[in-house]
Amino acid sequence: MSTATVSTLRGARLPKWSPFAIAAGSIAVAVGIGLGAGLDSEVQWGLIAAILFLVGTYGIAARVEGRRQAKDRIATSLVWVSFLIALIPLISLIWVTVARGVKVLDVYFLTHSMGVVADTEPGGGIYHAILGSLEQVGLATVIAAPIGVLTAIYLVEYGRGNLSRAITFFVDVMTGIPSIVAGLFILSLMLMFEMQPFGFAGSLALAILMMPVVVRSTEEMLKLVPNELREASLALGVPKWRTILKVVLPTSIGGITTGVMLAVARIAGETAPVLLLVFGNPFINNNPFEGAQASLPLYIYQQYANSAGSGAAYDRAWAASLTLIAFVMILNLVARGIARWKAPKTGR
């Protein structure tokens, strides 16, 4: 078959640079419409550009390539437009946080506490809040991770009957439980035993929020382990518990670790339970089992709530927010690194 015949069968095609040209034209037209109509919001300009891009892509593709190919291009364009729209609030959030947070974010800010510095005065730092967050989240992880992993192992490897269904139901319910409810539950126990606020109480509430996430993620990872591996181990006479310990868990350890790290990132920014149970403390408290303690989310809230219009308090709140975002980002990067490192090796 000749080259001309193949070209005829394939039909006309738009060049690879056509989406970029259509996008540039859509933006130019949207800016013109916005200026002409007196629209001050860049968001409105962006939405007009997105609509023009979709309409222009379909119209040009239908004229050159036909309606069938145009529908394919419009579906691809919708995916890209949705992706860009989803990126806008994320980029805006990071941009504003970085721009405002770098004003006071330095070594002094990270290594000093508020101490006797009033919320309306400049100075002070977040060392006490960082220390409190690390201790509270760390203790919550020590509590929730083993319980969550063992619960998932039971559901996947042993769970049958009504008990398994009941556990699955309550895990699903706990996944959507508001954080304030977990805080109120621990607070009710503290009031029953006449206990004062302390850091470990916040850890217990965070552990309640973390457990269902660990159970769900671990359960999905265990289900991905091929049954052939279990059957081969059992066929060799290896007990089931040893098969789980030596075959199933090592195979899925990367995904389990990723799930735990993501659960940690999820509870690191919780404010409501800490506000109820920990109360906050401007001074350094190394003991999470005695006395009020600070945390990064609570510090951010208190700086905004007690600032009374003070620019120094706002700057500290934004700097603490940037620190918290960096902490969560580092956890996600570590989780991805561990998942890639522990992923099963493929190839011959």
Coordinates of C-alpha atoms in Angstrom, one line a residue:
M1 CA 0.0 0.0 0.0
S2 CA 1.4 3.4 -1.0
T3 CA 2.1 6.3 1.4
A4 CA -0.6 8.4 -0.3
T5 CA -3.2 5.6 0.3
V6 CA -2.3 5.3 4.0
S7 CA -2.5 9.1 4.4
T8 CA -5.9 9.1 2.7
L9 CA -7.2 6.3 5.0
R10 CA -6.0 8.2 8.1
G11 CA -7.5 11.5 7.1
A12 CA -6.4 15.0 7.9
R13 CA -4.8 15.6 11.3
L14 CA -4.3 18.7 13.3
P15 CA -0.6 19.5 14.0
K16 CA 0.8 18.7 17.5
W17 CA 1.0 22.4 18.3
S18 CA -2.6 23.1 17.7
P19 CA -3.8 22.7 21.3
F20 CA -1.2 25.4 22.4
A21 CA -2.3 27.7 19.6
I22 CA -6.0 27.3 20.5
A23 CA -5.2 27.8 24.2
A24 CA -3.3 31.0 23.4
G25 CA -6.1 32.3 21.2
S26 CA -8.7 31.5 23.8
I27 CA -6.7 33.4 26.5
A28 CA -6.3 36.4 24.2
V29 CA -10.0 36.5 23.4
A30 CA -11.0 36.0 27.1
V31 CA -8.7 38.9 28.1
G32 CA -10.4 41.0 25.4
I33 CA -13.9 40.1 26.6
G34 CA -13.0 40.7 30.2
L35 CA -11.5 44.1 29.5
G36 CA -14.4 45.0 27.2
A37 CA -17.1 43.9 29.7
G38 CA -15.3 45.4 32.7
L39 CA -14.6 42.1 34.5
D40 CA -12.0 42.7 37.2
S41 CA -11.6 39.0 38.4
E42 CA -8.9 36.9 36.8
V43 CA -11.0 33.9 37.7
Q44 CA -13.8 35.0 35.4
W45 CA -11.2 35.5 32.6
G46 CA -9.9 32.0 33.2
L47 CA -13.4 30.5 33.1
I48 CA -14.2 32.3 29.8
A49 CA -10.8 31.1 28.4
A50 CA -11.6 27.5 29.4
I51 CA -15.0 27.6 27.7
L52 CA -13.5 29.2 24.6
F53 CA -10.8 26.6 24.5
L54 CA -13.3 23.7 24.7
V55 CA -15.6 25.2 22.1
G56 CA -12.6 26.1 19.8
T57 CA -11.1 22.7 20.1
Y58 CA -14.3 20.9 19.1
G59 CA -15.1 23.3 16.3
I60 CA -11.6 23.2 14.7
A61 CA -11.2 19.4 15.2
A62 CA -14.7 18.7 13.8
R63 CA -14.0 20.8 10.7
V64 CA -10.5 19.3 10.0
E65 CA -10.6 15.7 11.5
G66 CA -14.3 14.9 11.7
R67 CA -16.8 14.7 14.6
R68 CA -15.6 11.4 15.9
Q69 CA -12.0 12.6 16.4
A70 CA -13.4 16.0 17.7
K71 CA -15.2 14.1 20.5
D72 CA -12.0 12.4 21.5
R73 CA -10.2 15.7 21.5
I74 CA -12.9 17.4 23.6
A75 CA -12.7 14.6 26.2
T76 CA -9.0 15.1 26.4
S77 CA -9.4 18.8 26.7
L78 CA -11.9 18.4 29.5
V79 CA -9.4 16.4 31.5
W80 CA -6.7 19.0 31.0
V81 CA -9.0 21.9 31.8
S82 CA -10.2 20.1 35.0
F83 CA -6.7 19.4 36.0
L84 CA -5.7 23.1 35.6
I85 CA -8.8 24.3 37.5
A86 CA -7.9 21.9 40.3
L87 CA -4.3 23.3 40.4
I88 CA -5.5 26.9 40.7
P89 CA -6.5 26.8 44.4
L90 CA -3.5 24.7 45.3
I91 CA -1.0 27.0 43.6
S92 CA -2.8 30.1 45.0
L93 CA -2.7 28.6 48.5
I94 CA 1.0 27.8 48.3
W95 CA 1.9 31.1 46.7
V96 CA 0.1 33.2 49.4
T97 CA 1.5 31.0 52.2
V98 CA 5.0 31.3 51.0
A99 CA 4.8 35.0 50.3
R100 CA 3.4 35.8 53.7
G101 CA 5.2 33.1 55.7
V102 CA 8.8 33.9 54.7
K103 CA 8.6 37.3 56.4
V104 CA 9.5 35.9 59.9
L105 CA 10.5 32.3 59.0
D106 CA 14.1 32.0 60.1
V107 CA 16.3 30.0 62.4
Y108 CA 15.4 32.2 65.4
F109 CA 11.6 31.6 64.7
L110 CA 12.2 27.8 64.5
T111 CA 14.3 27.5 67.6
H112 CA 12.5 29.8 70.1
S113 CA 9.1 29.6 71.9
M114 CA 6.7 32.4 72.6
G115 CA 7.6 32.5 76.2
V116 CA 6.7 35.9 77.7
V117 CA 6.1 37.5 74.3
A118 CA 2.5 38.7 73.9
D119 CA 0.5 37.7 70.9
T120 CA 0.4 41.4 69.7
E121 CA 4.2 41.9 70.1
P122 CA 6.9 41.0 67.5
G123 CA 9.3 38.2 68.2
G124 CA 8.8 34.7 69.6
G125 CA 8.8 31.4 67.7
I126 CA 7.3 28.0 67.2
Y127 CA 9.8 25.6 68.7
H128 CA 7.3 24.7 71.5
A129 CA 4.6 24.1 68.9
I130 CA 6.9 22.0 66.7
L131 CA 7.9 19.9 69.7
G132 CA 4.3 19.4 70.8
S133 CA 3.1 18.4 67.3
L134 CA 6.0 15.9 66.9
E135 CA 5.2 14.3 70.3
Q136 CA 1.5 14.2 69.9
V137 CA 1.5 12.9 66.3
G138 CA 4.3 10.5 67.2
L139 CA 2.4 9.0 70.1
A140 CA -0.8 8.8 68.0
T141 CA 1.1 6.9 65.3
V142 CA 2.6 4.5 67.9
I143 CA -1.0 3.8 69.1
A144 CA -2.9 3.8 65.8
A145 CA -0.4 2.1 63.3
P146 CA -0.1 -1.3 65.1
I147 CA -3.8 -1.5 65.8
G148 CA -4.7 -0.5 62.3
V149 CA -2.3 -2.9 60.7
L150 CA -3.3 -5.8 62.9
T151 CA -7.0 -5.1 62.3
A152 CA -6.4 -5.1 58.5
I153 CA -4.6 -8.4 58.8
Y154 CA -7.5 -9.9 60.6
L155 CA -10.0 -8.6 58.1
V156 CA -8.1 -9.9 55.1
E157 CA -6.5 -13.1 56.4
Y158 CA -8.8 -14.3 59.1
G159 CA -12.0 -12.3 59.0
R160 CA -15.2 -14.2 58.2
G161 CA -18.8 -13.9 59.4
N162 CA -20.6 -11.3 61.5
L163 CA -17.6 -10.1 63.4
S164 CA -15.7 -9.2 60.3
R165 CA -18.7 -7.4 58.8
A166 CA -19.3 -5.5 62.0
I167 CA -15.6 -4.4 62.1
T168 CA -15.7 -3.3 58.5
F169 CA -18.9 -1.3 59.1
F170 CA -17.5 0.5 62.1
V171 CA -14.3 1.2 60.3
D172 CA -16.3 2.8 57.5
V173 CA -18.2 4.9 60.0
M174 CA -15.0 6.0 61.8
T175 CA -13.5 7.1 58.4
G176 CA -16.1 9.9 58.2
I177 CA -16.2 10.8 61.8
P178 CA -15.7 14.6 62.5
S179 CA -12.5 15.4 64.4
I180 CA -14.5 17.4 67.0
V181 CA -16.4 14.2 67.9
A182 CA -13.1 12.3 68.6
G183 CA -12.0 15.3 70.8
L184 CA -15.3 15.3 72.7
F185 CA -15.1 11.6 73.3
I186 CA -11.7 11.9 75.0
L187 CA -12.8 15.1 76.8
S188 CA -15.7 13.2 78.3
L189 CA -13.3 10.6 79.7
M190 CA -11.1 13.4 81.1
L191 CA -14.0 15.0 82.8
M192 CA -15.1 11.6 84.3
F193 CA -11.6 11.1 85.8
E194 CA -11.2 14.8 86.6
M195 CA -8.0 15.1 84.5
Q196 CA -6.4 18.4 83.4
P197 CA -5.5 19.1 79.7
F198 CA -2.3 17.4 78.6
G199 CA -0.6 16.4 75.3
F200 CA -1.3 12.7 75.4
A201 CA -5.0 13.4 75.4
G202 CA -4.7 15.0 72.1
S203 CA -2.7 12.0 70.9
L204 CA -5.6 9.7 71.8
A205 CA -8.0 11.7 69.8
L206 CA -5.6 11.9 66.8
A207 CA -5.1 8.1 67.1
I208 CA -8.9 7.6 66.8
L209 CA -8.9 9.7 63.6
M210 CA -5.8 7.9 62.2
M211 CA -6.9 4.3 62.8
P212 CA -9.6 3.9 60.1
V213 CA -7.2 5.4 57.5
V214 CA -4.5 2.9 58.4
V215 CA -7.0 0.0 58.4
R216 CA -8.4 0.9 55.0
S217 CA -5.0 1.5 53.3
T218 CA -3.4 -1.6 54.8
E219 CA -6.4 -3.7 53.9
E220 CA -6.2 -2.7 50.2
M221 CA -2.4 -3.3 50.1
L222 CA -2.9 -6.8 51.6
K223 CA -5.6 -7.6 49.0
L224 CA -3.1 -6.8 46.3
V225 CA -0.7 -9.6 47.4
P226 CA -1.3 -12.6 45.0
N227 CA -3.0 -15.6 46.6
E228 CA -0.4 -17.8 44.8
L229 CA 2.3 -16.6 47.2
R230 CA 0.2 -17.5 50.2
E231 CA -0.7 -20.9 48.7
A232 CA 2.9 -21.7 47.8
S233 CA 4.0 -20.9 51.3
L234 CA 1.2 -23.0 52.9
A235 CA 2.0 -25.9 50.5
L236 CA 5.5 -26.0 51.9
G237 CA 4.1 -26.6 55.4
V238 CA 4.7 -23.0 56.7
P239 CA 2.1 -22.0 59.3
K240 CA -0.3 -19.3 58.4
W241 CA 1.0 -16.8 60.9
R242 CA 4.5 -17.2 59.6
T243 CA 3.3 -16.9 56.0
I244 CA 1.7 -13.6 56.9
L245 CA 4.9 -12.4 58.7
K246 CA 7.4 -13.6 56.1
V247 CA 5.5 -13.4 52.8
V248 CA 2.5 -11.2 52.9
L249 CA 3.8 -8.3 55.0
P250 CA 7.2 -8.0 53.2
T251 CA 5.4 -8.0 49.8
S252 CA 3.0 -5.2 50.9
I253 CA 5.3 -3.3 53.3
G254 CA 5.8 -0.4 50.8
G255 CA 2.1 0.3 50.4
I256 CA 1.4 -0.2 54.1
T257 CA 4.2 2.3 55.1
T258 CA 2.8 4.8 52.5
G259 CA -0.7 4.5 54.0
V260 CA 0.6 5.1 57.5
M261 CA 2.6 8.1 56.4
L262 CA -0.4 9.6 54.6
A263 CA -2.5 9.0 57.7
V264 CA 0.1 10.9 59.8
A265 CA -0.1 13.7 57.3
R266 CA -3.9 13.7 57.6
I267 CA -3.9 14.2 61.4
A268 CA -0.9 16.6 61.6
G269 CA -3.2 19.5 60.7
E270 CA -6.1 18.7 63.0
T271 CA -7.0 21.6 65.3
A272 CA -10.3 20.9 67.0
P273 CA -9.2 17.9 69.2
V274 CA -6.1 19.7 70.2
L275 CA -8.0 22.8 71.1
L276 CA -10.3 20.8 73.4
L277 CA -7.8 18.6 75.0
V278 CA -4.3 20.3 75.0
F279 CA -5.3 23.9 75.4
G280 CA -1.9 25.3 74.2
N281 CA 1.1 26.6 76.1
P282 CA 3.4 29.5 75.1
F283 CA 6.3 27.8 77.0
I284 CA 8.2 24.6 76.1
N285 CA 6.7 21.5 77.7
N286 CA 8.7 18.4 76.9
N287 CA 6.3 16.1 78.8
P288 CA 3.2 15.1 76.9
F289 CA 1.7 13.3 79.9
E290 CA 1.5 16.3 82.2
G291 CA 0.3 19.9 81.6
A292 CA -0.9 21.8 78.6
Q293 CA 1.1 21.6 75.5
A294 CA 1.3 23.5 72.2
S295 CA 1.0 22.2 68.6
L296 CA 1.4 23.8 65.2
P297 CA -2.4 23.9 64.2
L298 CA -3.3 25.2 67.6
Y299 CA -0.6 27.8 67.4
I300 CA -1.8 29.1 64.1
Y301 CA -5.4 29.3 65.4
Q302 CA -4.4 31.1 68.5
Q303 CA -2.2 33.6 66.7
Y304 CA -5.2 34.6 64.4
A305 CA -7.7 34.5 67.2
N306 CA -5.7 36.6 69.7
S307 CA -3.9 38.9 67.3
A308 CA -6.3 41.9 67.7
G309 CA -5.2 43.1 64.3
S310 CA -1.5 42.8 65.1
G311 CA 0.7 42.3 62.0
A312 CA 3.3 40.4 64.0
A313 CA 0.7 37.8 65.0
Y314 CA -0.5 37.4 61.5
D315 CA 3.1 37.0 60.2
R316 CA 3.8 34.3 62.8
A317 CA 0.6 32.5 61.9
W318 CA 1.5 32.5 58.2
A319 CA 5.1 31.3 59.0
A320 CA 3.7 28.5 61.1
S321 CA 1.3 27.6 58.3
L322 CA 4.2 27.4 55.9
T323 CA 6.1 25.2 58.4
L324 CA 3.1 22.8 58.7
I325 CA 2.7 22.6 54.9
A326 CA 6.4 21.8 54.6
F327 CA 6.1 19.1 57.3
V328 CA 3.2 17.5 55.4
M329 CA 5.0 17.7 52.1
I330 CA 8.1 16.1 53.6
L331 CA 5.9 13.2 55.0
N332 CA 4.4 12.7 51.5
L333 CA 7.8 12.7 49.8
V334 CA 9.1 10.2 52.4
A335 CA 6.0 8.0 51.9
R336 CA 6.6 8.0 48.1
G337 CA 10.3 7.3 48.6
I338 CA 9.6 4.3 50.9
A339 CA 7.0 3.0 48.6
R340 CA 9.4 3.1 45.6
W341 CA 12.2 1.6 47.7
K342 CA 10.1 -1.2 49.1
A343 CA 8.2 -2.0 45.9
P344 CA 8.6 -5.6 44.6
K345 CA 11.4 -5.8 42.1
T346 CA 10.3 -6.8 38.6
G347 CA 12.3 -8.1 35.7
R348 CA 14.3 -11.3 35.1

